[in-house]
Amino acid sequence: MSGVVAIKTEDCLFQKLFYSLSSIQHRGQDSAGIILSDGKTLNRIKGMGLVSEVFRDTDLEDNDYKIGIGHVRSSPEACNKDYNIEPLVSFTKNNEFALAHDGNLTNYDLLKEILEEDGISFHTHTDSELILLLIARYYEGDMIKAIRKTMDVIQGAYSCVVTMPDKIIAFRDYQGFRPLMIGSDENDTIISSENSAIEILDIEDYRDIQAGEIIIIDDQGIKSYPSQNEQLEKHCIFEYVYTARPDANIENINSYMFRRRCGEVLYRQAPIEADLVCPVPDSGTPSAIGFAQESEIPFAEGLVKNRYMGRTFIKPSQKERDLAVKLKLNPQKSVVDGKRIVLVDDSIVRGTTSAKLIKRMRKAGAKEVHFRVTSPPVTYPCYYGVDTPDRNNLIAARLSVEEIRKQIGADSLEFIKLENMLNLVDKAEKYCTACFTGEYPIIEDKK
């Protein structure tokens, strides 16, 4: 998972990139990078770690930069390498290009093999490099044609920002899997994965970039090049479940309200008698609030979160995830001791986090622990940007709900039904639910 930002401004470009990237830090915690342009050349600053760790006070001297892009990245296991840090840079036909990408290509292996047979060498393990190489290859003075030709070759999920020394370009795949939006005022124009990066600059006027749309931003203003073909939109519903911030407004749906309503629906679907409703923070909190309000069972913080820990789901290895759970969440004995607890979480992917939390809740004195999940069972891997590559790692792909309940040690276990969750969005057919159903909108070359 990744987050991208692109900004054109008259002043304080570095600071604005810093603040905007920081606001989407949840989308990537392993590395960060930016490209700054003074209108003539591109300057890159990148490193492993969080935004606040990569960019130092010495970087705040802004010079004459007016255009820039940025990226935060969470790496698949074994791919957390310095050479994979984005944005990536390419030089061709006396031009400089840089690209940052959120998503995953399903025909990457096939295209990479074709390019390598043509003598092209790769310097990273990222499909982002393939996109950049194709754009550079097809560029003959018209960036829109080069990107459109690239989009017609690549398949899968890609929300991308590109910069040349004098312009920014953004484009989103024909299904619109991953979010991408644009906002502007009289001083700034910004493109970002989520609206939080736009609102941090006090910009209130923003919209989603449409599936298949290309945007170009330069001294002449903003130009849009929509796709000429009717698109089969398939937005990622897991953005609302987990990935996006609670204040994200994606495709006219607010993540917080979606999660809260999932909690309400789940209680109506599977009522329970209990003493307290406790969230697994943070992504489970809105759903727990909805569950508590609908059930009239008191809401309580039974798990205390270490605010200095990142997301455990996107840690590269299982060992790191196990350790992170202990560091991140600690049961509050004074709250849960002797109580029947409803523990609400957004999803169960591997099952290891849930089992450890339930065990620790019981050790803290919980009399009963009932687990409620405000997404359906994740039974299939995602090939469009969420790192669940092996179906054997998905507990719901191997076990029934009752078997999962026994393995994680819950007194009861309920997942929201898919149809109940889809009732909370308009035009449910526009959402990708492949991780729940195995019905992949694009399946070519998936492993």
PDB file of N, CA and C in Angstrom, residues 274-355:
ATOM      1  N   ALA A 274     -24.073  -8.306  26.463  1.00  0.00           N
ATOM      2  CA  ALA A 274     -22.723  -8.110  26.988  1.00  0.00           C
ATOM      3  C   ALA A 274     -22.717  -6.896  27.895  1.00  0.00           C
ATOM      4  N   ASP A 275     -21.582  -6.693  28.571  1.00  0.00           N
ATOM      5  CA  ASP A 275     -21.444  -5.566  29.492  1.00  0.00           C
ATOM      6  C   ASP A 275     -20.795  -4.351  28.834  1.00  0.00           C
ATOM      7  N   LEU A 276     -19.851  -4.601  27.900  1.00  0.00           N
ATOM      8  CA  LEU A 276     -19.113  -3.503  27.282  1.00  0.00           C
ATOM      9  C   LEU A 276     -18.833  -3.816  25.810  1.00  0.00           C
ATOM     10  N   VAL A 277     -18.811  -2.778  25.012  1.00  0.00           N
ATOM     11  CA  VAL A 277     -18.327  -2.868  23.639  1.00  0.00           C
ATOM     12  C   VAL A 277     -16.973  -2.167  23.582  1.00  0.00           C
ATOM     13  N   CYS A 278     -15.949  -2.887  23.132  1.00  0.00           N
ATOM     14  CA  CYS A 278     -14.597  -2.344  23.085  1.00  0.00           C
ATOM     15  C   CYS A 278     -14.058  -2.440  21.664  1.00  0.00           C
ATOM     16  N   PRO A 279     -13.473  -1.373  21.147  1.00  0.00           N
ATOM     17  CA  PRO A 279     -12.894  -1.429  19.805  1.00  0.00           C
ATOM     18  C   PRO A 279     -11.481  -1.967  19.819  1.00  0.00           C
ATOM     19  N   VAL A 280     -11.059  -2.481  18.666  1.00  0.00           N
ATOM     20  CA  VAL A 280      -9.637  -2.683  18.402  1.00  0.00           C
ATOM     21  C   VAL A 280      -9.197  -1.429  17.657  1.00  0.00           C
ATOM     22  N   PRO A 281      -8.543  -0.491  18.351  1.00  0.00           N
ATOM     23  CA  PRO A 281      -8.251   0.814  17.751  1.00  0.00           C
ATOM     24  C   PRO A 281      -7.130   0.691  16.708  1.00  0.00           C
ATOM     25  N   ASP A 282      -7.106   1.641  15.726  1.00  0.00           N
ATOM     26  CA  ASP A 282      -8.052   2.739  15.587  1.00  0.00           C
ATOM     27  C   ASP A 282      -9.153   2.420  14.591  1.00  0.00           C
ATOM     28  N   SER A 283      -8.856   1.594  13.580  1.00  0.00           N
ATOM     29  CA  SER A 283      -9.814   1.401  12.498  1.00  0.00           C
ATOM     30  C   SER A 283     -11.091   0.710  12.953  1.00  0.00           C
ATOM     31  N   GLY A 284     -11.055   0.013  14.106  1.00  0.00           N
ATOM     32  CA  GLY A 284     -12.264  -0.608  14.620  1.00  0.00           C
ATOM     33  C   GLY A 284     -13.121   0.301  15.475  1.00  0.00           C
ATOM     34  N   THR A 285     -12.620   1.497  15.801  1.00  0.00           N
ATOM     35  CA  THR A 285     -13.329   2.380  16.731  1.00  0.00           C
ATOM     36  C   THR A 285     -14.658   2.894  16.195  1.00  0.00           C
ATOM     37  N   PRO A 286     -14.745   3.436  14.972  1.00  0.00           N
ATOM     38  CA  PRO A 286     -16.054   3.902  14.498  1.00  0.00           C
ATOM     39  C   PRO A 286     -17.105   2.795  14.476  1.00  0.00           C
ATOM     40  N   SER A 287     -16.715   1.583  14.082  1.00  0.00           N
ATOM     41  CA  SER A 287     -17.660   0.468  14.057  1.00  0.00           C
ATOM     42  C   SER A 287     -18.117   0.099  15.460  1.00  0.00           C
ATOM     43  N   ALA A 288     -17.199   0.142  16.423  1.00  0.00           N
ATOM     44  CA  ALA A 288     -17.564  -0.160  17.809  1.00  0.00           C
ATOM     45  C   ALA A 288     -18.532   0.881  18.358  1.00  0.00           C
ATOM     46  N   ILE A 289     -18.335   2.136  17.979  1.00  0.00           N
ATOM     47  CA  ILE A 289     -19.266   3.193  18.400  1.00  0.00           C
ATOM     48  C   ILE A 289     -20.657   2.916  17.842  1.00  0.00           C
ATOM     49  N   GLY A 290     -20.717   2.572  16.552  1.00  0.00           N
ATOM     50  CA  GLY A 290     -22.006   2.249  15.956  1.00  0.00           C
ATOM     51  C   GLY A 290     -22.656   1.042  16.601  1.00  0.00           C
ATOM     52  N   PHE A 291     -21.861   0.007  16.879  1.00  0.00           N
ATOM     53  CA  PHE A 291     -22.380  -1.198  17.534  1.00  0.00           C
ATOM     54  C   PHE A 291     -22.927  -0.868  18.914  1.00  0.00           C
ATOM     55  N   ALA A 292     -22.176  -0.066  19.662  1.00  0.00           N
ATOM     56  CA  ALA A 292     -22.596   0.292  21.018  1.00  0.00           C
ATOM     57  C   ALA A 292     -23.879   1.123  21.011  1.00  0.00           C
ATOM     58  N   GLN A 293     -23.968   2.082  20.104  1.00  0.00           N
ATOM     59  CA  GLN A 293     -25.150   2.933  20.063  1.00  0.00           C
ATOM     60  C   GLN A 293     -26.383   2.157  19.629  1.00  0.00           C
ATOM     61  N   GLU A 294     -26.211   1.253  18.677  1.00  0.00           N
ATOM     62  CA  GLU A 294     -27.354   0.464  18.219  1.00  0.00           C
ATOM     63  C   GLU A 294     -27.805  -0.538  19.282  1.00  0.00           C
ATOM     64  N   SER A 295     -26.856  -1.108  20.014  1.00  0.00           N
ATOM     65  CA  SER A 295     -27.176  -2.136  21.013  1.00  0.00           C
ATOM     66  C   SER A 295     -27.515  -1.566  22.371  1.00  0.00           C
ATOM     67  N   GLU A 296     -27.128  -0.290  22.608  1.00  0.00           N
ATOM     68  CA  GLU A 296     -27.251   0.362  23.921  1.00  0.00           C
ATOM     69  C   GLU A 296     -26.399  -0.321  24.980  1.00  0.00           C
ATOM     70  N   ILE A 297     -25.354  -1.032  24.528  1.00  0.00           N
ATOM     71  CA  ILE A 297     -24.338  -1.564  25.432  1.00  0.00           C
ATOM     72  C   ILE A 297     -23.258  -0.499  25.577  1.00  0.00           C
ATOM     73  N   PRO A 298     -22.809  -0.201  26.799  1.00  0.00           N
ATOM     74  CA  PRO A 298     -21.818   0.869  26.982  1.00  0.00           C
ATOM     75  C   PRO A 298     -20.545   0.645  26.175  1.00  0.00           C
ATOM     76  N   PHE A 299     -20.028   1.741  25.630  1.00  0.00           N
ATOM     77  CA  PHE A 299     -18.757   1.743  24.899  1.00  0.00           C
ATOM     78  C   PHE A 299     -17.623   2.007  25.890  1.00  0.00           C
ATOM     79  N   ALA A 300     -16.523   1.278  25.746  1.00  0.00           N
ATOM     80  CA  ALA A 300     -15.373   1.492  26.640  1.00  0.00           C
ATOM     81  C   ALA A 300     -14.088   1.189  25.903  1.00  0.00           C
ATOM     82  N   GLU A 301     -13.020   1.857  26.290  1.00  0.00           N
ATOM     83  CA  GLU A 301     -11.707   1.579  25.726  1.00  0.00           C
ATOM     84  C   GLU A 301     -11.035   0.481  26.539  1.00  0.00           C
ATOM     85  N   GLY A 302     -11.284  -0.742  26.142  1.00  0.00           N
ATOM     86  CA  GLY A 302     -10.688  -1.875  26.829  1.00  0.00           C
ATOM     87  C   GLY A 302      -9.268  -2.146  26.404  1.00  0.00           C
ATOM     88  N   LEU A 303      -8.878  -1.587  25.253  1.00  0.00           N
ATOM     89  CA  LEU A 303      -7.504  -1.707  24.761  1.00  0.00           C
ATOM     90  C   LEU A 303      -6.909  -0.315  24.656  1.00  0.00           C
ATOM     91  N   VAL A 304      -5.775  -0.115  25.270  1.00  0.00           N
ATOM     92  CA  VAL A 304      -5.078   1.166  25.205  1.00  0.00           C
ATOM     93  C   VAL A 304      -4.046   1.088  24.094  1.00  0.00           C
ATOM     94  N   LYS A 305      -4.082   2.070  23.189  1.00  0.00           N
ATOM     95  CA  LYS A 305      -3.182   2.060  22.048  1.00  0.00           C
ATOM     96  C   LYS A 305      -1.959   2.918  22.301  1.00  0.00           C
ATOM     97  N   ASN A 306      -0.813   2.369  21.957  1.00  0.00           N
ATOM     98  CA  ASN A 306       0.430   3.137  21.923  1.00  0.00           C
ATOM     99  C   ASN A 306       0.411   3.981  20.651  1.00  0.00           C
ATOM    100  N   ARG A 307       0.256   5.280  20.781  1.00  0.00           N
ATOM    101  CA  ARG A 307       0.088   6.159  19.618  1.00  0.00           C
ATOM    102  C   ARG A 307       1.349   6.299  18.779  1.00  0.00           C
ATOM    103  N   TYR A 308       2.448   5.759  19.251  1.00  0.00           N
ATOM    104  CA  TYR A 308       3.696   5.889  18.514  1.00  0.00           C
ATOM    105  C   TYR A 308       4.008   4.648  17.684  1.00  0.00           C
ATOM    106  N   MET A 309       3.068   3.697  17.655  1.00  0.00           N
ATOM    107  CA  MET A 309       3.230   2.515  16.822  1.00  0.00           C
ATOM    108  C   MET A 309       2.445   2.683  15.537  1.00  0.00           C
ATOM    109  N   GLY A 310       2.957   2.115  14.474  1.00  0.00           N
ATOM    110  CA  GLY A 310       2.256   2.160  13.198  1.00  0.00           C
ATOM    111  C   GLY A 310       1.255   1.033  13.077  1.00  0.00           C
ATOM    112  N   ARG A 311       0.818   0.793  11.857  1.00  0.00           N
ATOM    113  CA  ARG A 311      -0.192  -0.229  11.601  1.00  0.00           C
ATOM    114  C   ARG A 311       0.452  -1.610  11.578  1.00  0.00           C
ATOM    115  N   THR A 312      -0.169  -2.563  12.280  1.00  0.00           N
ATOM    116  CA  THR A 312       0.403  -3.900  12.360  1.00  0.00           C
ATOM    117  C   THR A 312       0.119  -4.714  11.114  1.00  0.00           C
ATOM    118  N   PHE A 313      -0.997  -4.480  10.448  1.00  0.00           N
ATOM    119  CA  PHE A 313      -1.362  -5.269   9.273  1.00  0.00           C
ATOM    120  C   PHE A 313      -0.332  -5.121   8.166  1.00  0.00           C
ATOM    121  N   ILE A 314       0.254  -3.927   8.025  1.00  0.00           N
ATOM    122  CA  ILE A 314       1.152  -3.688   6.897  1.00  0.00           C
ATOM    123  C   ILE A 314       2.624  -3.819   7.290  1.00  0.00           C
ATOM    124  N   LYS A 315       2.912  -4.448   8.430  1.00  0.00           N
ATOM    125  CA  LYS A 315       4.301  -4.784   8.731  1.00  0.00           C
ATOM    126  C   LYS A 315       4.766  -5.877   7.768  1.00  0.00           C
ATOM    127  N   PRO A 316       6.025  -5.836   7.318  1.00  0.00           N
ATOM    128  CA  PRO A 316       6.463  -6.754   6.277  1.00  0.00           C
ATOM    129  C   PRO A 316       6.437  -8.229   6.662  1.00  0.00           C
ATOM    130  N   SER A 317       6.783  -8.577   7.896  1.00  0.00           N
ATOM    131  CA  SER A 317       6.890  -9.985   8.264  1.00  0.00           C
ATOM    132  C   SER A 317       5.971 -10.320   9.433  1.00  0.00           C
ATOM    133  N   GLN A 318       5.661 -11.621   9.572  1.00  0.00           N
ATOM    134  CA  GLN A 318       4.793 -12.060  10.659  1.00  0.00           C
ATOM    135  C   GLN A 318       5.438 -11.807  12.018  1.00  0.00           C
ATOM    136  N   LYS A 319       6.746 -12.004  12.113  1.00  0.00           N
ATOM    137  CA  LYS A 319       7.440 -11.762  13.381  1.00  0.00           C
ATOM    138  C   LYS A 319       7.294 -10.313  13.807  1.00  0.00           C
ATOM    139  N   GLU A 320       7.432  -9.389  12.847  1.00  0.00           N
ATOM    140  CA  GLU A 320       7.275  -7.968  13.145  1.00  0.00           C
ATOM    141  C   GLU A 320       5.838  -7.654  13.562  1.00  0.00           C
ATOM    142  N   ARG A 321       4.867  -8.288  12.898  1.00  0.00           N
ATOM    143  CA  ARG A 321       3.464  -8.039  13.245  1.00  0.00           C
ATOM    144  C   ARG A 321       3.154  -8.518  14.659  1.00  0.00           C
ATOM    145  N   ASP A 322       3.678  -9.702  15.024  1.00  0.00           N
ATOM    146  CA  ASP A 322       3.422 -10.240  16.367  1.00  0.00           C
ATOM    147  C   ASP A 322       3.976  -9.313  17.445  1.00  0.00           C
ATOM    148  N   LEU A 323       5.191  -8.840  17.236  1.00  0.00           N
ATOM    149  CA  LEU A 323       5.799  -7.938  18.208  1.00  0.00           C
ATOM    150  C   LEU A 323       5.047  -6.611  18.252  1.00  0.00           C
ATOM    151  N   ALA A 324       4.636  -6.132  17.082  1.00  0.00           N
ATOM    152  CA  ALA A 324       3.947  -4.848  17.022  1.00  0.00           C
ATOM    153  C   ALA A 324       2.620  -4.882  17.758  1.00  0.00           C
ATOM    154  N   VAL A 325       1.925  -6.026  17.730  1.00  0.00           N
ATOM    155  CA  VAL A 325       0.651  -6.138  18.453  1.00  0.00           C
ATOM    156  C   VAL A 325       0.865  -5.914  19.943  1.00  0.00           C
ATOM    157  N   LYS A 326       1.912  -6.519  20.500  1.00  0.00           N
ATOM    158  CA  LYS A 326       2.198  -6.359  21.925  1.00  0.00           C
ATOM    159  C   LYS A 326       2.542  -4.916  22.269  1.00  0.00           C
ATOM    160  N   LEU A 327       3.326  -4.291  21.384  1.00  0.00           N
ATOM    161  CA  LEU A 327       3.739  -2.917  21.642  1.00  0.00           C
ATOM    162  C   LEU A 327       2.605  -1.922  21.423  1.00  0.00           C
ATOM    163  N   LYS A 328       1.693  -2.264  20.511  1.00  0.00           N
ATOM    164  CA  LYS A 328       0.687  -1.305  20.077  1.00  0.00           C
ATOM    165  C   LYS A 328      -0.536  -1.284  20.977  1.00  0.00           C
ATOM    166  N   LEU A 329      -1.014  -2.466  21.418  1.00  0.00           N
ATOM    167  CA  LEU A 329      -2.283  -2.564  22.128  1.00  0.00           C
ATOM    168  C   LEU A 329      -2.104  -3.288  23.452  1.00  0.00           C
ATOM    169  N   ASN A 330      -2.608  -2.692  24.517  1.00  0.00           N
ATOM    170  CA  ASN A 330      -2.506  -3.296  25.840  1.00  0.00           C
ATOM    171  C   ASN A 330      -3.873  -3.286  26.521  1.00  0.00           C
ATOM    172  N   PRO A 331      -4.364  -4.452  26.991  1.00  0.00           N
ATOM    173  CA  PRO A 331      -5.662  -4.495  27.665  1.00  0.00           C
ATOM    174  C   PRO A 331      -5.656  -3.680  28.952  1.00  0.00           C
ATOM    175  N   GLN A 332      -6.768  -3.029  29.230  1.00  0.00           N
ATOM    176  CA  GLN A 332      -6.922  -2.225  30.430  1.00  0.00           C
ATOM    177  C   GLN A 332      -7.717  -3.030  31.473  1.00  0.00           C
ATOM    178  N   LYS A 333      -7.005  -3.625  32.408  1.00  0.00           N
ATOM    179  CA  LYS A 333      -7.605  -4.554  33.371  1.00  0.00           C
ATOM    180  C   LYS A 333      -8.734  -3.896  34.163  1.00  0.00           C
ATOM    181  N   SER A 334      -8.562  -2.645  34.535  1.00  0.00           N
ATOM    182  CA  SER A 334      -9.580  -1.963  35.330  1.00  0.00           C
ATOM    183  C   SER A 334     -10.907  -1.820  34.586  1.00  0.00           C
ATOM    184  N   VAL A 335     -10.860  -1.908  33.261  1.00  0.00           N
ATOM    185  CA  VAL A 335     -12.073  -1.792  32.446  1.00  0.00           C
ATOM    186  C   VAL A 335     -12.704  -3.156  32.188  1.00  0.00           C
ATOM    187  N   VAL A 336     -11.905  -4.153  31.822  1.00  0.00           N
ATOM    188  CA  VAL A 336     -12.450  -5.417  31.318  1.00  0.00           C
ATOM    189  C   VAL A 336     -12.595  -6.487  32.386  1.00  0.00           C
ATOM    190  N   ASP A 337     -11.980  -6.331  33.530  1.00  0.00           N
ATOM    191  CA  ASP A 337     -11.983  -7.382  34.548  1.00  0.00           C
ATOM    192  C   ASP A 337     -13.415  -7.736  34.965  1.00  0.00           C
ATOM    193  N   GLY A 338     -13.772  -9.016  34.809  1.00  0.00           N
ATOM    194  CA  GLY A 338     -15.079  -9.514  35.213  1.00  0.00           C
ATOM    195  C   GLY A 338     -16.214  -9.174  34.262  1.00  0.00           C
ATOM    196  N   LYS A 339     -15.908  -8.615  33.117  1.00  0.00           N
ATOM    197  CA  LYS A 339     -16.948  -8.150  32.189  1.00  0.00           C
ATOM    198  C   LYS A 339     -17.078  -9.078  30.970  1.00  0.00           C
ATOM    199  N   ARG A 340     -18.297  -9.069  30.421  1.00  0.00           N
ATOM    200  CA  ARG A 340     -18.543  -9.717  29.127  1.00  0.00           C
ATOM    201  C   ARG A 340     -18.263  -8.664  28.049  1.00  0.00           C
ATOM    202  N   ILE A 341     -17.275  -8.941  27.224  1.00  0.00           N
ATOM    203  CA  ILE A 341     -16.766  -7.938  26.286  1.00  0.00           C
ATOM    204  C   ILE A 341     -17.154  -8.304  24.851  1.00  0.00           C
ATOM    205  N   VAL A 342     -17.637  -7.313  24.110  1.00  0.00           N
ATOM    206  CA  VAL A 342     -17.741  -7.423  22.661  1.00  0.00           C
ATOM    207  C   VAL A 342     -16.550  -6.663  22.076  1.00  0.00           C
ATOM    208  N   LEU A 343     -15.659  -7.384  21.425  1.00  0.00           N
ATOM    209  CA  LEU A 343     -14.478  -6.788  20.824  1.00  0.00           C
ATOM    210  C   LEU A 343     -14.751  -6.603  19.329  1.00  0.00           C
ATOM    211  N   VAL A 344     -14.677  -5.367  18.865  1.00  0.00           N
ATOM    212  CA  VAL A 344     -15.043  -5.048  17.476  1.00  0.00           C
ATOM    213  C   VAL A 344     -13.795  -4.667  16.692  1.00  0.00           C
ATOM    214  N   ASP A 345     -13.591  -5.347  15.569  1.00  0.00           N
ATOM    215  CA  ASP A 345     -12.456  -5.045  14.694  1.00  0.00           C
ATOM    216  C   ASP A 345     -12.952  -4.925  13.261  1.00  0.00           C
ATOM    217  N   ASP A 346     -12.110  -4.318  12.409  1.00  0.00           N
ATOM    218  CA  ASP A 346     -12.523  -4.079  11.026  1.00  0.00           C
ATOM    219  C   ASP A 346     -12.406  -5.323  10.162  1.00  0.00           C
ATOM    220  N   SER A 347     -11.468  -6.224  10.477  1.00  0.00           N
ATOM    221  CA  SER A 347     -11.268  -7.402   9.634  1.00  0.00           C
ATOM    222  C   SER A 347     -10.445  -8.435  10.384  1.00  0.00           C
ATOM    223  N   ILE A 348     -10.514  -9.674   9.902  1.00  0.00           N
ATOM    224  CA  ILE A 348      -9.589 -10.725  10.314  1.00  0.00           C
ATOM    225  C   ILE A 348      -8.919 -11.208   9.042  1.00  0.00           C
ATOM    226  N   VAL A 349      -7.605 -11.045   8.959  1.00  0.00           N
ATOM    227  CA  VAL A 349      -6.878 -11.437   7.753  1.00  0.00           C
ATOM    228  C   VAL A 349      -6.120 -12.737   8.005  1.00  0.00           C
ATOM    229  N   ARG A 350      -5.128 -12.682   8.855  1.00  0.00           N
ATOM    230  CA  ARG A 350      -4.363 -13.889   9.170  1.00  0.00           C
ATOM    231  C   ARG A 350      -4.856 -14.572  10.443  1.00  0.00           C
ATOM    232  N   GLY A 351      -5.477 -13.808  11.331  1.00  0.00           N
ATOM    233  CA  GLY A 351      -6.018 -14.371  12.560  1.00  0.00           C
ATOM    234  C   GLY A 351      -5.079 -14.294  13.739  1.00  0.00           C
ATOM    235  N   THR A 352      -3.811 -14.007  13.523  1.00  0.00           N
ATOM    236  CA  THR A 352      -2.841 -14.004  14.611  1.00  0.00           C
ATOM    237  C   THR A 352      -3.081 -12.844  15.578  1.00  0.00           C
ATOM    238  N   THR A 353      -3.384 -11.669  15.052  1.00  0.00           N
ATOM    239  CA  THR A 353      -3.642 -10.518  15.913  1.00  0.00           C
ATOM    240  C   THR A 353      -4.864 -10.758  16.786  1.00  0.00           C
ATOM    241  N   SER A 354      -5.938 -11.263  16.192  1.00  0.00           N
ATOM    242  CA  SER A 354      -7.176 -11.494  16.941  1.00  0.00           C
ATOM    243  C   SER A 354      -6.951 -12.488  18.069  1.00  0.00           C
ATOM    244  N   ALA A 355      -6.255 -13.578  17.786  1.00  0.00           N
ATOM    245  CA  ALA A 355      -6.008 -14.596  18.807  1.00  0.00           C
ATOM    246  C   ALA A 355      -5.203 -14.034  19.970  1.00  0.00           C
TER     247      ALA A 355
END
